[in-house]
């Protein structure tokens, strides 16, 4: 009952507001110069940090300073210096930086380096005033006049010549003021008070529409700033509803009449394709109208004919539609919009575009644009982003708790990207949904504005309220929200919220965005036989994997030179300096490259697992590019600027993320040479049409690129869909007598579609342990005696490490980042291996983690080398989280006393019959120790080795606060400085 009454209240209010125009957002009229007066340029300005401007009537005074608009205060150098006491907009989950003595030097006023996010050059939250004189042309007399502020942050209050016009508050759409009754030909003064305090509307401090974790809580006016003149009888709204079944477009128009007299006339509608080679112009349609009061609704059909062009990711054909109103009194008004003939529907658990099954391969866009601090307002910038996404095999983008400006929809329409914008809210961490707060109605207001302003764009295919809300009535609220929109506008599909698994289900959802079908079960042996079918089997609507991935990579410090705008990479500078303080500055690039290769491996296997899942609808990566907030989440294979980092490119990603992807199902990637490599091959194909007589081919390649084996699988038609079997690859491995790495490649001949996987093959028969090496699992008296006498000791200290036991190593890398989750494991980012070292002569490896290392690294201990010489480097070095930068080791060698020691914290002793990779590494290390090449360069005191087994690390992570994340604010404790 609570939710139904709320829905009734919201619906009534929305209809009332729409009737009186308060929810109405005026679409763009013709851009004829005589109808538009740009307000870009110099504006007078005054900051109002004491919030006294209203009482002191600043709207009636000349403001003293000057700024350039469009722009933000930060871009104009306005605001306060960032200090330790700056009150940020955003949750700080790990506040240890404020109290950790090791971080004290970064808390100094002249050396502030916050690790949570990028640091703005200046900062301001509160009201600020902007003022400009305008001259209204004589020929605008008697016209309908409006002020358009394309994107304001957050609320605006407008005065014309000291007369209060009113306020507006939208984070998703332009603020449009009707100034017909306030402007006459001549000079006038516009004064705008912009307030970016969260108190204007509490959408949640971590909402990407406002938070300092992402674009930042900026103050200003960006995009188009314009005065517009329209005829007193004008077209106020134009919505286009494609109908492919009947080959027509239904148009709904609102005609507004401010003359006070009835008006009659005609509306003529013309459409023309404009962005594809094939031209199509439907026959124009003209209808008569007669106004009834101030607002008249008009509905008409535009037949598109048999030659209509459809819009999708493969052929994004667009039409430019012009509606021209002419009254019998000679008044004329014109409005344009673009649209595509597109139907986005569902059938069972899959999405369909124009009746063709599709699979969403998406990324989350997080409003991270550090040069300006706000999202781009131009089409070219968004088109670059979308074309990069397409190059990397993606066709979909979710906007996390925010809605982009019109330029993004225009660019997505051109490129062919399916968008899921959201209301501007992550109603959590101090906000909630369904509890009667103002945000409940605000979400309806905002999403109505989104539908009004951007609803015609073909790329606008999906919508949600926002992200992961709080609130005991949220499910009822969101269910009503979905039903409201399902009834109101059938052009797209709706879900209540994008959420993790702990959020309640919303049965009314037309599709799910939830985190069930994601993750790699690499606490067990890596394989590709499994998929996510059990995670989605209880759902009968499309299920999109929420925020898939989140695999971290080490910071790319070369990226810092790109920060030439309003945000500075002080977090990167802190991490870089801390790495140097731990004597590893020279390894930064190696850490980036090695961790990057593991990151790519994880993304590949998770994406392929999604593509293998019968009935899966798609995924949304978090994300293709980095997220520099929430503790600095370096989860992107691209940096925050959408540039490559050096270890991965689009061609590589298109192998496993594309319209068409060959896939395999295998039980393991590590074999013995008395086994047969058997791989069941299938394909996921979501291209524009079925593939006729496709010819799948396979090859097994050696490390030198030579062909070890190959063949042709079943030549066949491949329908649109997933799980189409192509046959089986079988290859007995007996001919491989040496430890070998193989690469299996599957290609659809004559196409660009291919994919590949690495395998490792080891001899089933092992050699006896070499003489002259004392093998032990403890640093006992015998081991110490042998070292003192000049002998060789192999020490498997797995399970016995004390200095480093606090570091939790999984094979997978850090998830999101260790700061946001207060050092939740895993803590490492893979390993850096001295791959050319003779110790690995019989264990083929590269310089980074790969699947043959899984049994050697998964949940194995590491050694903390805090007492070792600064230049000491181990053979196998786990890469620590960049928040601590501890020097770690899994395998090291050293001269100890008169002898030589090779020590491992990974288990290379137990159950070797079922762990062929661990067995082979052990054999390779022992063979090296028995050779003349065993010659460690570093000399380490026995006491230092012993300390690894007996003493705890001096440097330990301390959260310093015990409160829940919502309460972790710096003012809870007095900082140490």
PDB file of C-alpha atoms in Angstrom, residues 412-647:
ATOM      1  CA  UNK A 412      26.332   7.334 -29.584  1.00  0.00           C
ATOM      2  CA  UNK A 413      23.671   7.576 -32.279  1.00  0.00           C
ATOM      3  CA  UNK A 414      26.364   8.135 -34.901  1.00  0.00           C
ATOM      4  CA  UNK A 415      28.697   5.375 -33.700  1.00  0.00           C
ATOM      5  CA  UNK A 416      26.081   2.764 -32.802  1.00  0.00           C
ATOM      6  CA  UNK A 417      26.270   2.271 -29.011  1.00  0.00           C
ATOM      7  CA  UNK A 418      23.446   1.111 -26.762  1.00  0.00           C
ATOM      8  CA  UNK A 419      23.252   3.432 -23.750  1.00  0.00           C
ATOM      9  CA  UNK A 420      21.943   3.003 -20.223  1.00  0.00           C
ATOM     10  CA  UNK A 421      21.903   6.454 -18.648  1.00  0.00           C
ATOM     11  CA  UNK A 422      20.698   6.665 -15.075  1.00  0.00           C
ATOM     12  CA  UNK A 423      19.086   9.119 -12.768  1.00  0.00           C
ATOM     13  CA  UNK A 424      21.711  11.204 -10.960  1.00  0.00           C
ATOM     14  CA  UNK A 425      21.674   9.228  -7.747  1.00  0.00           C
ATOM     15  CA  UNK A 426      23.491   6.677  -5.664  1.00  0.00           C
ATOM     16  CA  UNK A 427      21.015   7.083  -2.813  1.00  0.00           C
ATOM     17  CA  UNK A 428      23.210   5.591  -0.125  1.00  0.00           C
ATOM     18  CA  UNK A 429      25.774   6.747   2.435  1.00  0.00           C
ATOM     19  CA  UNK A 430      23.441   9.358   3.891  1.00  0.00           C
ATOM     20  CA  UNK A 431      20.543   9.139   1.455  1.00  0.00           C
ATOM     21  CA  UNK A 432      17.903   6.519   0.682  1.00  0.00           C
ATOM     22  CA  UNK A 433      14.997   5.673  -1.605  1.00  0.00           C
ATOM     23  CA  UNK A 434      11.376   4.977  -0.756  1.00  0.00           C
ATOM     24  CA  UNK A 435      11.529   6.589   2.667  1.00  0.00           C
ATOM     25  CA  UNK A 436       9.662   9.789   1.821  1.00  0.00           C
ATOM     26  CA  UNK A 437      12.757  11.935   1.290  1.00  0.00           C
ATOM     27  CA  UNK A 438      12.750  14.676  -1.375  1.00  0.00           C
ATOM     28  CA  UNK A 439      14.957  12.496  -3.579  1.00  0.00           C
ATOM     29  CA  UNK A 440      12.013  10.125  -4.129  1.00  0.00           C
ATOM     30  CA  UNK A 441      10.114  12.678  -6.193  1.00  0.00           C
ATOM     31  CA  UNK A 442      13.310  14.160  -7.617  1.00  0.00           C
ATOM     32  CA  UNK A 443      14.148  10.864  -9.341  1.00  0.00           C
ATOM     33  CA  UNK A 444      10.801  10.976 -11.165  1.00  0.00           C
ATOM     34  CA  UNK A 445      11.363  14.600 -12.094  1.00  0.00           C
ATOM     35  CA  UNK A 446      14.862  13.943 -13.360  1.00  0.00           C
ATOM     36  CA  UNK A 447      14.059  10.825 -15.367  1.00  0.00           C
ATOM     37  CA  UNK A 448      11.090  12.651 -16.914  1.00  0.00           C
ATOM     38  CA  UNK A 449      13.497  15.368 -17.987  1.00  0.00           C
ATOM     39  CA  UNK A 450      15.770  12.698 -19.450  1.00  0.00           C
ATOM     40  CA  UNK A 451      12.909  11.248 -21.456  1.00  0.00           C
ATOM     41  CA  UNK A 452      11.806  14.663 -22.662  1.00  0.00           C
ATOM     42  CA  UNK A 453      15.240  15.898 -23.703  1.00  0.00           C
ATOM     43  CA  UNK A 454      16.926  12.726 -24.935  1.00  0.00           C
ATOM     44  CA  UNK A 455      14.085  10.276 -25.606  1.00  0.00           C
ATOM     45  CA  UNK A 456      14.289  10.544 -29.400  1.00  0.00           C
ATOM     46  CA  UNK A 457      17.891   9.383 -29.561  1.00  0.00           C
ATOM     47  CA  UNK A 458      18.120   5.816 -30.852  1.00  0.00           C
ATOM     48  CA  UNK A 459      21.034   5.041 -28.560  1.00  0.00           C
ATOM     49  CA  UNK A 460      18.899   5.684 -25.445  1.00  0.00           C
ATOM     50  CA  UNK A 461      17.864   2.043 -25.024  1.00  0.00           C
ATOM     51  CA  UNK A 462      17.808   1.396 -21.267  1.00  0.00           C
ATOM     52  CA  UNK A 463      17.296   3.333 -18.060  1.00  0.00           C
ATOM     53  CA  UNK A 464      17.605   2.848 -14.297  1.00  0.00           C
ATOM     54  CA  UNK A 465      16.962   5.091 -11.321  1.00  0.00           C
ATOM     55  CA  UNK A 466      20.718   4.919 -10.498  1.00  0.00           C
ATOM     56  CA  UNK A 467      23.068   2.809  -8.362  1.00  0.00           C
ATOM     57  CA  UNK A 468      22.753   0.605  -5.232  1.00  0.00           C
ATOM     58  CA  UNK A 469      20.338   2.534  -3.006  1.00  0.00           C
ATOM     59  CA  UNK A 470      19.637   2.283   0.681  1.00  0.00           C
ATOM     60  CA  UNK A 471      16.155   2.161   2.177  1.00  0.00           C
ATOM     61  CA  UNK A 472      13.765  -0.366   3.665  1.00  0.00           C
ATOM     62  CA  UNK A 473      11.101   0.419   1.035  1.00  0.00           C
ATOM     63  CA  UNK A 474      13.455   0.593  -1.947  1.00  0.00           C
ATOM     64  CA  UNK A 475      12.083  -2.521  -3.694  1.00  0.00           C
ATOM     65  CA  UNK A 476       8.507  -1.182  -3.625  1.00  0.00           C
ATOM     66  CA  UNK A 477       9.692   2.236  -4.775  1.00  0.00           C
ATOM     67  CA  UNK A 478      11.746   0.807  -7.639  1.00  0.00           C
ATOM     68  CA  UNK A 479       9.000  -1.581  -8.686  1.00  0.00           C
ATOM     69  CA  UNK A 480       6.624   1.356  -9.030  1.00  0.00           C
ATOM     70  CA  UNK A 481       9.310   3.279 -10.881  1.00  0.00           C
ATOM     71  CA  UNK A 482       9.664   0.512 -13.479  1.00  0.00           C
ATOM     72  CA  UNK A 483       5.897   0.171 -13.921  1.00  0.00           C
ATOM     73  CA  UNK A 484       5.551   3.934 -14.313  1.00  0.00           C
ATOM     74  CA  UNK A 485       8.103   4.066 -17.089  1.00  0.00           C
ATOM     75  CA  UNK A 486       6.994   0.860 -18.778  1.00  0.00           C
ATOM     76  CA  UNK A 487       3.540   2.400 -19.176  1.00  0.00           C
ATOM     77  CA  UNK A 488       4.807   5.873 -20.081  1.00  0.00           C
ATOM     78  CA  UNK A 489       7.408   5.244 -22.789  1.00  0.00           C
ATOM     79  CA  UNK A 490       7.919   1.926 -24.639  1.00  0.00           C
ATOM     80  CA  UNK A 491      10.996   3.103 -26.572  1.00  0.00           C
ATOM     81  CA  UNK A 492      13.416   1.549 -24.077  1.00  0.00           C
ATOM     82  CA  UNK A 493      13.641  -1.043 -21.310  1.00  0.00           C
ATOM     83  CA  UNK A 494      13.739  -0.275 -17.603  1.00  0.00           C
ATOM     84  CA  UNK A 495      15.283  -1.660 -14.463  1.00  0.00           C
ATOM     85  CA  UNK A 496      14.971  -0.287 -10.965  1.00  0.00           C
ATOM     86  CA  UNK A 497      18.657   0.021 -10.119  1.00  0.00           C
ATOM     87  CA  UNK A 498      22.074  -1.332 -10.981  1.00  0.00           C
ATOM     88  CA  UNK A 499      23.011  -3.344  -7.919  1.00  0.00           C
ATOM     89  CA  UNK A 500      25.145  -5.980  -6.268  1.00  0.00           C
ATOM     90  CA  UNK A 501      23.859  -9.282  -4.961  1.00  0.00           C
ATOM     91  CA  UNK A 502      22.897  -8.101  -1.474  1.00  0.00           C
ATOM     92  CA  UNK A 503      20.249  -5.694  -2.789  1.00  0.00           C
ATOM     93  CA  UNK A 504      16.619  -6.875  -2.885  1.00  0.00           C
ATOM     94  CA  UNK A 505      15.125  -8.125  -6.106  1.00  0.00           C
ATOM     95  CA  UNK A 506      12.662  -5.923  -7.955  1.00  0.00           C
ATOM     96  CA  UNK A 507      10.233  -8.338  -9.650  1.00  0.00           C
ATOM     97  CA  UNK A 508       8.899  -5.679 -12.019  1.00  0.00           C
ATOM     98  CA  UNK A 509      12.304  -5.178 -13.684  1.00  0.00           C
ATOM     99  CA  UNK A 510      12.233  -5.585 -17.453  1.00  0.00           C
ATOM    100  CA  UNK A 511      15.879  -6.593 -17.192  1.00  0.00           C
ATOM    101  CA  UNK A 512      18.321  -7.145 -14.347  1.00  0.00           C
ATOM    102  CA  UNK A 513      21.634  -5.432 -13.741  1.00  0.00           C
ATOM    103  CA  UNK A 514      22.985  -7.452 -10.842  1.00  0.00           C
ATOM    104  CA  UNK A 515      26.319  -8.956  -9.894  1.00  0.00           C
ATOM    105  CA  UNK A 516      25.387 -12.650  -9.867  1.00  0.00           C
ATOM    106  CA  UNK A 517      26.968 -13.779 -13.155  1.00  0.00           C
ATOM    107  CA  UNK A 518      30.462 -12.462 -12.616  1.00  0.00           C
ATOM    108  CA  UNK A 519      33.746 -13.432 -10.984  1.00  0.00           C
ATOM    109  CA  UNK A 520      36.363 -16.115 -11.522  1.00  0.00           C
ATOM    110  CA  UNK A 521      36.341 -19.175  -9.282  1.00  0.00           C
ATOM    111  CA  UNK A 522      40.117 -19.265  -9.205  1.00  0.00           C
ATOM    112  CA  UNK A 523      40.227 -20.526  -5.666  1.00  0.00           C
ATOM    113  CA  UNK A 524      39.961 -23.724  -7.694  1.00  0.00           C
ATOM    114  CA  UNK A 525      41.985 -24.782 -10.717  1.00  0.00           C
ATOM    115  CA  UNK A 526      41.387 -22.462 -13.693  1.00  0.00           C
ATOM    116  CA  UNK A 527      39.264 -24.045 -16.398  1.00  0.00           C
ATOM    117  CA  UNK A 528      36.771 -23.050 -19.063  1.00  0.00           C
ATOM    118  CA  UNK A 529      34.190 -25.800 -18.703  1.00  0.00           C
ATOM    119  CA  UNK A 530      32.012 -23.796 -16.331  1.00  0.00           C
ATOM    120  CA  UNK A 531      29.803 -20.763 -16.965  1.00  0.00           C
ATOM    121  CA  UNK A 532      27.275 -18.686 -15.068  1.00  0.00           C
ATOM    122  CA  UNK A 533      24.113 -20.574 -15.976  1.00  0.00           C
ATOM    123  CA  UNK A 534      23.325 -21.460 -12.358  1.00  0.00           C
ATOM    124  CA  UNK A 535      23.493 -17.772 -11.428  1.00  0.00           C
ATOM    125  CA  UNK A 536      20.796 -16.736 -13.905  1.00  0.00           C
ATOM    126  CA  UNK A 537      18.601 -19.844 -14.206  1.00  0.00           C
ATOM    127  CA  UNK A 538      15.889 -18.474 -11.917  1.00  0.00           C
ATOM    128  CA  UNK A 539      15.315 -15.361 -14.014  1.00  0.00           C
ATOM    129  CA  UNK A 540      13.019 -15.014 -17.020  1.00  0.00           C
ATOM    130  CA  UNK A 541      14.209 -11.546 -18.081  1.00  0.00           C
ATOM    131  CA  UNK A 542      17.589 -10.476 -19.476  1.00  0.00           C
ATOM    132  CA  UNK A 543      20.291 -10.497 -16.809  1.00  0.00           C
ATOM    133  CA  UNK A 544      23.266  -8.170 -17.341  1.00  0.00           C
ATOM    134  CA  UNK A 545      26.333  -8.716 -15.160  1.00  0.00           C
ATOM    135  CA  UNK A 546      26.820  -5.695 -12.914  1.00  0.00           C
ATOM    136  CA  UNK A 547      30.271  -4.079 -12.701  1.00  0.00           C
ATOM    137  CA  UNK A 548      32.176  -7.097 -13.993  1.00  0.00           C
ATOM    138  CA  UNK A 549      35.933  -7.242 -13.577  1.00  0.00           C
ATOM    139  CA  UNK A 550      37.382  -4.618 -11.244  1.00  0.00           C
ATOM    140  CA  UNK A 551      40.840  -6.193 -11.597  1.00  0.00           C
ATOM    141  CA  UNK A 552      43.567  -3.797 -10.555  1.00  0.00           C
ATOM    142  CA  UNK A 553      46.877  -2.932 -12.149  1.00  0.00           C
ATOM    143  CA  UNK A 554      49.841  -1.061 -10.697  1.00  0.00           C
ATOM    144  CA  UNK A 555      49.834   2.737 -11.257  1.00  0.00           C
ATOM    145  CA  UNK A 556      51.245   4.068 -14.506  1.00  0.00           C
ATOM    146  CA  UNK A 557      53.356   6.973 -13.302  1.00  0.00           C
ATOM    147  CA  UNK A 558      54.100   8.080 -16.876  1.00  0.00           C
ATOM    148  CA  UNK A 559      50.443   9.040 -17.020  1.00  0.00           C
ATOM    149  CA  UNK A 560      50.974  11.907 -14.572  1.00  0.00           C
ATOM    150  CA  UNK A 561      52.225  14.301 -17.231  1.00  0.00           C
ATOM    151  CA  UNK A 562      48.791  14.231 -18.866  1.00  0.00           C
ATOM    152  CA  UNK A 563      47.137  16.043 -15.969  1.00  0.00           C
ATOM    153  CA  UNK A 564      47.300  19.549 -17.386  1.00  0.00           C
ATOM    154  CA  UNK A 565      43.855  20.718 -16.297  1.00  0.00           C
ATOM    155  CA  UNK A 566      41.987  21.381 -13.070  1.00  0.00           C
ATOM    156  CA  UNK A 567      42.920  18.112 -11.377  1.00  0.00           C
ATOM    157  CA  UNK A 568      46.373  17.037 -10.275  1.00  0.00           C
ATOM    158  CA  UNK A 569      47.566  13.438  -9.777  1.00  0.00           C
ATOM    159  CA  UNK A 570      48.734  13.947  -6.201  1.00  0.00           C
ATOM    160  CA  UNK A 571      47.556  10.445  -5.384  1.00  0.00           C
ATOM    161  CA  UNK A 572      49.886   9.067  -8.058  1.00  0.00           C
ATOM    162  CA  UNK A 573      52.702  11.251  -6.747  1.00  0.00           C
ATOM    163  CA  UNK A 574      52.184   9.858  -3.261  1.00  0.00           C
ATOM    164  CA  UNK A 575      52.237   6.268  -4.525  1.00  0.00           C
ATOM    165  CA  UNK A 576      55.355   6.934  -6.596  1.00  0.00           C
ATOM    166  CA  UNK A 577      57.212   8.541  -3.730  1.00  0.00           C
ATOM    167  CA  UNK A 578      56.173   5.776  -1.371  1.00  0.00           C
ATOM    168  CA  UNK A 579      57.485   3.204  -3.837  1.00  0.00           C
ATOM    169  CA  UNK A 580      60.824   5.021  -3.845  1.00  0.00           C
ATOM    170  CA  UNK A 581      60.814   5.085  -0.049  1.00  0.00           C
ATOM    171  CA  UNK A 582      60.559   1.294  -0.226  1.00  0.00           C
ATOM    172  CA  UNK A 583      63.577   1.125  -2.591  1.00  0.00           C
ATOM    173  CA  UNK A 584      61.676   0.013  -5.712  1.00  0.00           C
ATOM    174  CA  UNK A 585      61.376   3.162  -7.813  1.00  0.00           C
ATOM    175  CA  UNK A 586      63.261   1.462 -10.642  1.00  0.00           C
ATOM    176  CA  UNK A 587      60.640  -1.286 -10.816  1.00  0.00           C
ATOM    177  CA  UNK A 588      57.555   0.858 -11.408  1.00  0.00           C
ATOM    178  CA  UNK A 589      57.297   0.162 -15.135  1.00  0.00           C
ATOM    179  CA  UNK A 590      57.966  -3.538 -14.610  1.00  0.00           C
ATOM    180  CA  UNK A 591      55.215  -3.669 -11.986  1.00  0.00           C
ATOM    181  CA  UNK A 592      52.831  -1.966 -14.417  1.00  0.00           C
ATOM    182  CA  UNK A 593      53.597  -4.357 -17.269  1.00  0.00           C
ATOM    183  CA  UNK A 594      53.529  -7.523 -15.172  1.00  0.00           C
ATOM    184  CA  UNK A 595      50.344  -6.647 -13.292  1.00  0.00           C
ATOM    185  CA  UNK A 596      48.777  -5.472 -16.534  1.00  0.00           C
ATOM    186  CA  UNK A 597      49.225  -8.851 -18.175  1.00  0.00           C
ATOM    187  CA  UNK A 598      47.506 -10.554 -15.238  1.00  0.00           C
ATOM    188  CA  UNK A 599      44.701  -8.002 -15.379  1.00  0.00           C
ATOM    189  CA  UNK A 600      44.110  -8.748 -19.064  1.00  0.00           C
ATOM    190  CA  UNK A 601      44.152 -12.490 -18.388  1.00  0.00           C
ATOM    191  CA  UNK A 602      41.418 -12.069 -15.769  1.00  0.00           C
ATOM    192  CA  UNK A 603      39.256  -9.863 -17.965  1.00  0.00           C
ATOM    193  CA  UNK A 604      39.639 -12.323 -20.850  1.00  0.00           C
ATOM    194  CA  UNK A 605      38.526 -15.318 -18.810  1.00  0.00           C
ATOM    195  CA  UNK A 606      35.605 -13.510 -17.181  1.00  0.00           C
ATOM    196  CA  UNK A 607      34.306 -12.126 -20.486  1.00  0.00           C
ATOM    197  CA  UNK A 608      34.633 -15.540 -22.128  1.00  0.00           C
ATOM    198  CA  UNK A 609      32.781 -17.156 -19.226  1.00  0.00           C
ATOM    199  CA  UNK A 610      29.941 -14.708 -19.771  1.00  0.00           C
ATOM    200  CA  UNK A 611      29.879 -15.465 -23.502  1.00  0.00           C
ATOM    201  CA  UNK A 612      29.787 -19.213 -22.735  1.00  0.00           C
ATOM    202  CA  UNK A 613      26.700 -18.813 -20.527  1.00  0.00           C
ATOM    203  CA  UNK A 614      23.468 -19.959 -22.212  1.00  0.00           C
ATOM    204  CA  UNK A 615      20.890 -17.185 -22.086  1.00  0.00           C
ATOM    205  CA  UNK A 616      23.169 -14.528 -20.622  1.00  0.00           C
ATOM    206  CA  UNK A 617      22.210 -11.034 -21.766  1.00  0.00           C
ATOM    207  CA  UNK A 618      25.537  -9.248 -21.398  1.00  0.00           C
ATOM    208  CA  UNK A 619      27.963  -7.594 -19.043  1.00  0.00           C
ATOM    209  CA  UNK A 620      29.040  -4.148 -17.915  1.00  0.00           C
ATOM    210  CA  UNK A 621      32.759  -3.917 -17.152  1.00  0.00           C
ATOM    211  CA  UNK A 622      34.000  -1.770 -14.308  1.00  0.00           C
ATOM    212  CA  UNK A 623      35.653  -0.649 -16.378  1.00  0.00           C
ATOM    213  CA  UNK A 624      37.529  -0.324 -19.661  1.00  0.00           C
ATOM    214  CA  UNK A 625      39.253   2.797 -18.349  1.00  0.00           C
ATOM    215  CA  UNK A 626      40.541   3.692 -14.886  1.00  0.00           C
ATOM    216  CA  UNK A 627      38.535   5.175 -12.043  1.00  0.00           C
ATOM    217  CA  UNK A 628      40.801   7.603 -10.161  1.00  0.00           C
ATOM    218  CA  UNK A 629      38.492   7.939  -7.139  1.00  0.00           C
ATOM    219  CA  UNK A 630      37.183   5.735  -4.323  1.00  0.00           C
ATOM    220  CA  UNK A 631      40.738   5.257  -3.109  1.00  0.00           C
ATOM    221  CA  UNK A 632      42.147   5.212  -6.680  1.00  0.00           C
ATOM    222  CA  UNK A 633      40.682   2.215  -8.497  1.00  0.00           C
ATOM    223  CA  UNK A 634      43.099   1.359 -11.302  1.00  0.00           C
ATOM    224  CA  UNK A 635      40.829  -1.242 -12.873  1.00  0.00           C
ATOM    225  CA  UNK A 636      41.089  -0.091 -16.471  1.00  0.00           C
ATOM    226  CA  UNK A 637      43.020  -1.646 -19.298  1.00  0.00           C
ATOM    227  CA  UNK A 638      43.046   1.969 -20.511  1.00  0.00           C
ATOM    228  CA  UNK A 639      43.912   4.978 -18.389  1.00  0.00           C
ATOM    229  CA  UNK A 640      41.368   7.594 -17.355  1.00  0.00           C
ATOM    230  CA  UNK A 641      42.059   9.485 -20.599  1.00  0.00           C
ATOM    231  CA  UNK A 642      41.011   6.391 -22.637  1.00  0.00           C
ATOM    232  CA  UNK A 643      44.600   5.863 -23.782  1.00  0.00           C
ATOM    233  CA  UNK A 644      46.527   2.579 -23.845  1.00  0.00           C
ATOM    234  CA  UNK A 645      48.936   1.850 -21.004  1.00  0.00           C
ATOM    235  CA  UNK A 646      51.428  -0.137 -23.050  1.00  0.00           C
ATOM    236  CA  UNK A 647      50.591  -3.751 -22.226  1.00  0.00           C
TER     237      UNK A 647
END
